[in-house]
mmCIF file of C-alpha atoms in Angstrom:
data_model
loop_
_atom_site.group_PDB
_atom_site.id
_atom_site.type_symbol
_atom_site.label_atom_id
_atom_site.label_comp_id
_atom_site.label_asym_id
_atom_site.label_seq_id
_atom_site.Cartn_x
_atom_site.Cartn_y
_atom_site.Cartn_z
ATOM 1 C CA MET A 76 0.000 0.000 0.000
ATOM 2 C CA ALA A 77 1.090 3.530 -0.708
ATOM 3 C CA VAL A 78 -0.140 7.056 -0.256
ATOM 4 C CA ARG A 79 -0.377 8.537 -3.730
ATOM 5 C CA ALA A 80 -0.047 12.184 -4.716
ATOM 6 C CA LEU A 81 -3.333 14.004 -5.238
ATOM 7 C CA HIS A 82 -4.074 15.725 -8.534
ATOM 8 C CA LEU A 83 -5.421 19.210 -7.966
ATOM 9 C CA LEU A 84 -7.780 21.488 -9.853
ATOM 10 C CA GLY A 85 -6.140 22.203 -13.185
ATOM 11 C CA SER A 86 -4.972 18.629 -13.753
ATOM 12 C CA PRO A 87 -6.484 17.399 -17.047
ATOM 13 C CA VAL A 88 -7.241 13.911 -15.654
ATOM 14 C CA LEU A 89 -9.859 15.447 -13.353
ATOM 15 C CA ARG A 90 -11.876 16.482 -16.416
ATOM 16 C CA GLN A 91 -11.814 13.103 -18.171
ATOM 17 C CA ARG A 92 -14.569 10.529 -18.103
ATOM 18 C CA SER A 93 -12.794 7.464 -16.755
ATOM 19 C CA PRO A 94 -13.115 4.202 -18.711
ATOM 20 C CA GLU A 95 -14.472 1.063 -17.057
ATOM 21 C CA VAL A 96 -12.265 -1.550 -15.437
ATOM 22 C CA ALA A 97 -12.114 -4.598 -17.711
ATOM 23 C CA ARG A 98 -11.339 -7.112 -14.970
ATOM 24 C CA VAL A 99 -11.063 -6.943 -11.182
ATOM 25 C CA ASP A 100 -7.740 -8.587 -10.333
ATOM 26 C CA ASP A 101 -4.916 -8.305 -7.787
ATOM 27 C CA GLU A 102 -3.607 -5.135 -9.437
ATOM 28 C CA VAL A 103 -7.013 -3.464 -9.030
ATOM 29 C CA ARG A 104 -7.209 -4.641 -5.393
ATOM 30 C CA ARG A 105 -3.736 -3.172 -4.683
ATOM 31 C CA PHE A 106 -4.881 0.078 -6.279
ATOM 32 C CA VAL A 107 -8.011 0.093 -4.084
ATOM 33 C CA ALA A 108 -5.765 -0.344 -1.006
ATOM 34 C CA ASP A 109 -3.701 2.648 -2.179
ATOM 35 C CA LEU A 110 -6.874 4.708 -2.614
ATOM 36 C CA PHE A 111 -8.010 3.885 0.926
ATOM 37 C CA GLU A 112 -4.594 4.746 2.336
ATOM 38 C CA THR A 113 -4.463 8.017 0.388
ATOM 39 C CA MET A 114 -8.022 8.941 1.410
ATOM 40 C CA ASP A 115 -7.257 8.215 5.065
ATOM 41 C CA ALA A 116 -3.962 10.158 5.001
ATOM 42 C CA ASN A 117 -5.838 13.174 3.649
ATOM 43 C CA LYS A 118 -8.820 12.773 6.006
ATOM 44 C CA GLY A 119 -11.342 12.364 3.200
ATOM 45 C CA VAL A 120 -14.678 10.560 3.070
ATOM 46 C CA GLY A 121 -14.153 9.446 -0.517
ATOM 47 C CA LEU A 122 -11.575 9.340 -3.265
ATOM 48 C CA ALA A 123 -11.837 8.598 -6.981
ATOM 49 C CA ALA A 124 -9.069 7.089 -9.093
ATOM 50 C CA ASN A 125 -8.608 10.161 -11.271
ATOM 51 C CA GLN A 126 -7.853 12.201 -8.145
ATOM 52 C CA VAL A 127 -4.550 10.297 -7.987
ATOM 53 C CA GLY A 128 -4.002 10.587 -11.732
ATOM 54 C CA VAL A 129 -5.436 7.235 -12.834
ATOM 55 C CA ALA A 130 -8.290 7.415 -15.328
ATOM 56 C CA THR A 131 -10.271 4.314 -14.372
ATOM 57 C CA ARG A 132 -13.731 3.810 -12.829
ATOM 58 C CA VAL A 133 -12.682 3.011 -9.270
ATOM 59 C CA ALA A 134 -13.505 4.948 -6.098
ATOM 60 C CA VAL A 135 -13.526 4.384 -2.360
ATOM 61 C CA VAL A 136 -15.933 5.760 0.228
ATOM 62 C CA ASP A 137 -15.897 5.896 4.034
ATOM 63 C CA ALA A 138 -19.058 7.591 5.327
ATOM 64 C CA ASP A 139 -21.837 6.878 7.812
ATOM 65 C CA ASP A 140 -19.920 3.887 9.255
ATOM 66 C CA GLN A 141 -19.674 2.230 5.843
ATOM 67 C CA ARG A 142 -16.355 1.713 4.077
ATOM 68 C CA PHE A 143 -16.111 0.131 0.649
ATOM 69 C CA ALA A 144 -14.748 0.321 -2.876
ATOM 70 C CA ILE A 145 -16.927 0.775 -5.941
ATOM 71 C CA ILE A 146 -15.711 -0.371 -9.333
ATOM 72 C CA ASN A 147 -17.554 0.660 -12.510
ATOM 73 C CA PRO A 148 -20.299 2.363 -10.454
ATOM 74 C CA LYS A 149 -23.548 3.526 -12.002
ATOM 75 C CA VAL A 150 -26.252 5.655 -10.418
ATOM 76 C CA VAL A 151 -29.415 3.596 -10.938
ATOM 77 C CA SER A 152 -31.805 6.100 -9.406
ATOM 78 C CA THR A 153 -32.082 9.168 -7.218
ATOM 79 C CA SER A 154 -35.033 10.285 -5.168
ATOM 80 C CA GLY A 155 -36.162 12.637 -2.478
ATOM 81 C CA PRO A 156 -35.766 16.381 -2.356
ATOM 82 C CA ARG A 157 -32.555 18.051 -3.444
ATOM 83 C CA GLU A 158 -30.676 18.896 -0.285
ATOM 84 C CA ALA A 159 -28.041 21.620 -0.163
ATOM 85 C CA GLU A 160 -25.064 20.771 2.037
ATOM 86 C CA GLU A 161 -21.512 22.044 2.183
ATOM 87 C CA GLU A 162 -19.028 20.068 0.097
ATOM 88 C CA GLY A 163 -15.316 20.221 -0.336
ATOM 89 C CA CYS A 164 -12.872 18.139 -2.324
ATOM 90 C CA LEU A 165 -9.382 16.795 -1.735
ATOM 91 C CA SER A 166 -8.506 17.937 -5.265
ATOM 92 C CA ILE A 167 -9.624 21.512 -4.555
ATOM 93 C CA PRO A 168 -8.134 22.163 -1.130
ATOM 94 C CA ASP A 169 -9.579 24.805 1.167
ATOM 95 C CA LEU A 170 -12.662 25.528 -0.960
ATOM 96 C CA PHE A 171 -16.147 24.701 0.216
ATOM 97 C CA ALA A 172 -19.618 25.485 -1.105
ATOM 98 C CA GLU A 173 -23.194 24.363 -0.672
ATOM 99 C CA VAL A 174 -24.162 21.874 -3.370
ATOM 100 C CA GLY A 175 -27.681 20.601 -3.981
ATOM 101 C CA ARG A 176 -27.943 16.848 -4.544
ATOM 102 C CA PRO A 177 -30.783 14.319 -4.349
ATOM 103 C CA ALA A 178 -31.335 13.052 -0.802
ATOM 104 C CA ARG A 179 -31.242 9.371 -1.779
ATOM 105 C CA VAL A 180 -29.320 7.397 -4.361
ATOM 106 C CA VAL A 181 -29.134 3.800 -5.549
ATOM 107 C CA VAL A 182 -25.788 2.732 -7.010
ATOM 108 C CA GLU A 183 -24.780 -0.518 -8.657
ATOM 109 C CA ALA A 184 -21.108 -1.437 -8.952
ATOM 110 C CA LEU A 185 -18.602 -4.223 -8.473
ATOM 111 C CA ASP A 186 -16.818 -4.737 -5.167
ATOM 112 C CA GLU A 187 -13.107 -5.504 -4.688
ATOM 113 C CA GLU A 188 -13.744 -9.156 -5.523
ATOM 114 C CA GLY A 189 -15.530 -8.304 -8.755
ATOM 115 C CA GLN A 190 -18.933 -9.208 -7.321
ATOM 116 C CA PRO A 191 -21.981 -7.066 -8.119
ATOM 117 C CA ILE A 192 -23.202 -4.847 -5.279
ATOM 118 C CA ARG A 193 -26.190 -2.545 -4.899
ATOM 119 C CA ILE A 194 -25.994 0.345 -2.452
ATOM 120 C CA GLU A 195 -29.054 2.269 -1.323
ATOM 121 C CA ALA A 196 -27.935 5.368 0.522
ATOM 122 C CA GLU A 197 -29.062 8.644 2.001
ATOM 123 C CA GLY A 198 -27.391 11.350 4.033
ATOM 124 C CA LEU A 199 -23.622 11.760 3.875
ATOM 125 C CA LEU A 200 -23.173 8.371 2.194
ATOM 126 C CA ALA A 201 -25.504 9.344 -0.675
ATOM 127 C CA ARG A 202 -23.682 12.654 -1.091
ATOM 128 C CA ALA A 203 -20.247 10.978 -1.042
ATOM 129 C CA LEU A 204 -21.304 8.386 -3.634
ATOM 130 C CA GLN A 205 -22.667 11.058 -5.975
ATOM 131 C CA HIS A 206 -19.547 13.212 -5.495
ATOM 132 C CA GLU A 207 -17.152 10.331 -6.293
ATOM 133 C CA ILE A 208 -19.147 9.094 -9.294
ATOM 134 C CA ASP A 209 -19.160 12.682 -10.585
ATOM 135 C CA HIS A 210 -15.344 12.592 -10.366
ATOM 136 C CA LEU A 211 -15.275 9.463 -12.508
ATOM 137 C CA ASP A 212 -17.326 11.373 -15.100
ATOM 138 C CA GLY A 213 -14.969 14.377 -15.047
ATOM 139 C CA ILE A 214 -17.352 16.524 -12.989
ATOM 140 C CA LEU A 215 -16.225 18.526 -9.938
ATOM 141 C CA PHE A 216 -18.451 19.812 -7.144
ATOM 142 C CA ILE A 217 -17.895 23.376 -8.367
ATOM 143 C CA ASP A 218 -19.621 22.416 -11.629
ATOM 144 C CA HIS A 219 -22.883 22.181 -9.671
ATOM 145 C CA LEU A 220 -22.643 25.846 -8.661
ATOM 146 C CA GLY A 221 -23.991 28.868 -10.471
ATOM 147 C CA PRO A 222 -21.523 30.618 -12.775
ATOM 148 C CA MET A 223 -20.885 33.569 -10.437
ATOM 149 C CA LYS A 224 -20.215 31.415 -7.372
ATOM 150 C CA ARG A 225 -18.018 29.038 -9.398
ATOM 151 C CA GLN A 226 -16.049 31.955 -10.871
ATOM 152 C CA MET A 227 -15.484 33.454 -7.406
ATOM 153 C CA LEU A 228 -14.285 30.140 -5.967
ATOM 154 C CA VAL A 229 -11.957 29.410 -8.894
ATOM 155 C CA ALA A 230 -10.488 32.927 -8.621
ATOM 156 C CA LYS A 231 -9.919 32.364 -4.896
ATOM 157 C CA TYR A 232 -8.287 29.008 -5.608
ATOM 158 C CA LYS A 233 -5.960 30.572 -8.214
ATOM 159 C CA ARG A 234 -4.936 33.299 -5.738
ATOM 160 C CA GLU A 235 -4.207 30.762 -3.006
ATOM 161 C CA HIS A 236 -2.525 28.250 -5.356
ATOM 162 C CA PRO A 237 -0.614 30.300 -7.940
ATOM 163 C CA ASP A 238 1.474 27.277 -8.950
ATOM 164 C CA ALA A 239 -1.627 25.277 -9.953
ATOM 165 C CA GLY A 240 -2.006 24.466 -13.618
ATOM 166 C CA THR A 241 -4.563 26.000 -15.902
ATOM 167 C CA VAL A 242 -7.985 25.620 -14.366
ATOM 168 C CA GLN A 243 -10.295 24.164 -16.973
ATOM 169 C CA ALA A 244 -13.921 25.156 -17.060
ATOM 170 C CA ARG A 245 -16.452 22.416 -17.575
ATOM 171 C CA PRO A 246 -18.733 23.052 -20.532
ATOM 172 C CA ALA A 247 -22.206 24.116 -19.484
ATOM 173 C CA GLU A 248 -24.569 21.180 -19.207
ATOM 174 C CA PRO A 249 -28.141 21.227 -20.400
ATOM 175 C CA ALA A 250 -30.683 22.109 -17.718
ATOM 176 C CA ALA A 251 -31.013 19.750 -14.749
ATOM 177 C CA ARG A 252 -30.449 16.050 -15.227
ATOM 178 C CA PRO A 253 -33.570 13.908 -14.982
ATOM 179 C CA GLU A 254 -33.965 12.296 -11.598
#
């Protein structure tokens, strides 16, 4: 196991949609162990593969007393009201903003053994799952903000991290996604 370096806002891998894992094997399990160790070292509640520079559909989550890996995750459904809660991101240090997300989510994925799992979550776990799956799709929490708020936060980030690479804007998405 190893703590891997985090990729920060401006790193192109954070804006890529990660391809699926073809086969869950020992190499993938070692990578999952590295993700857990990196997440723990940085005091996170989740971490996606592209946050350590690896474009593959693998993430780990540790929230609401549940700790697991998700491989090739898919959001099957969301429900409940959109709840606005403060979010941050290990790849965008020191920035936080309220993000509205559905209260409940159902996710299907593979576990570390390559077995199918189905996770029905609400609260912090639902938020963490949606946040990490967004990462795997090249979406950052700031992309859920209005343009003015996003612009202010990115400007603040650039001031506080002048050595960061070029911060890439995410193209505007069509209106809200169906839920």
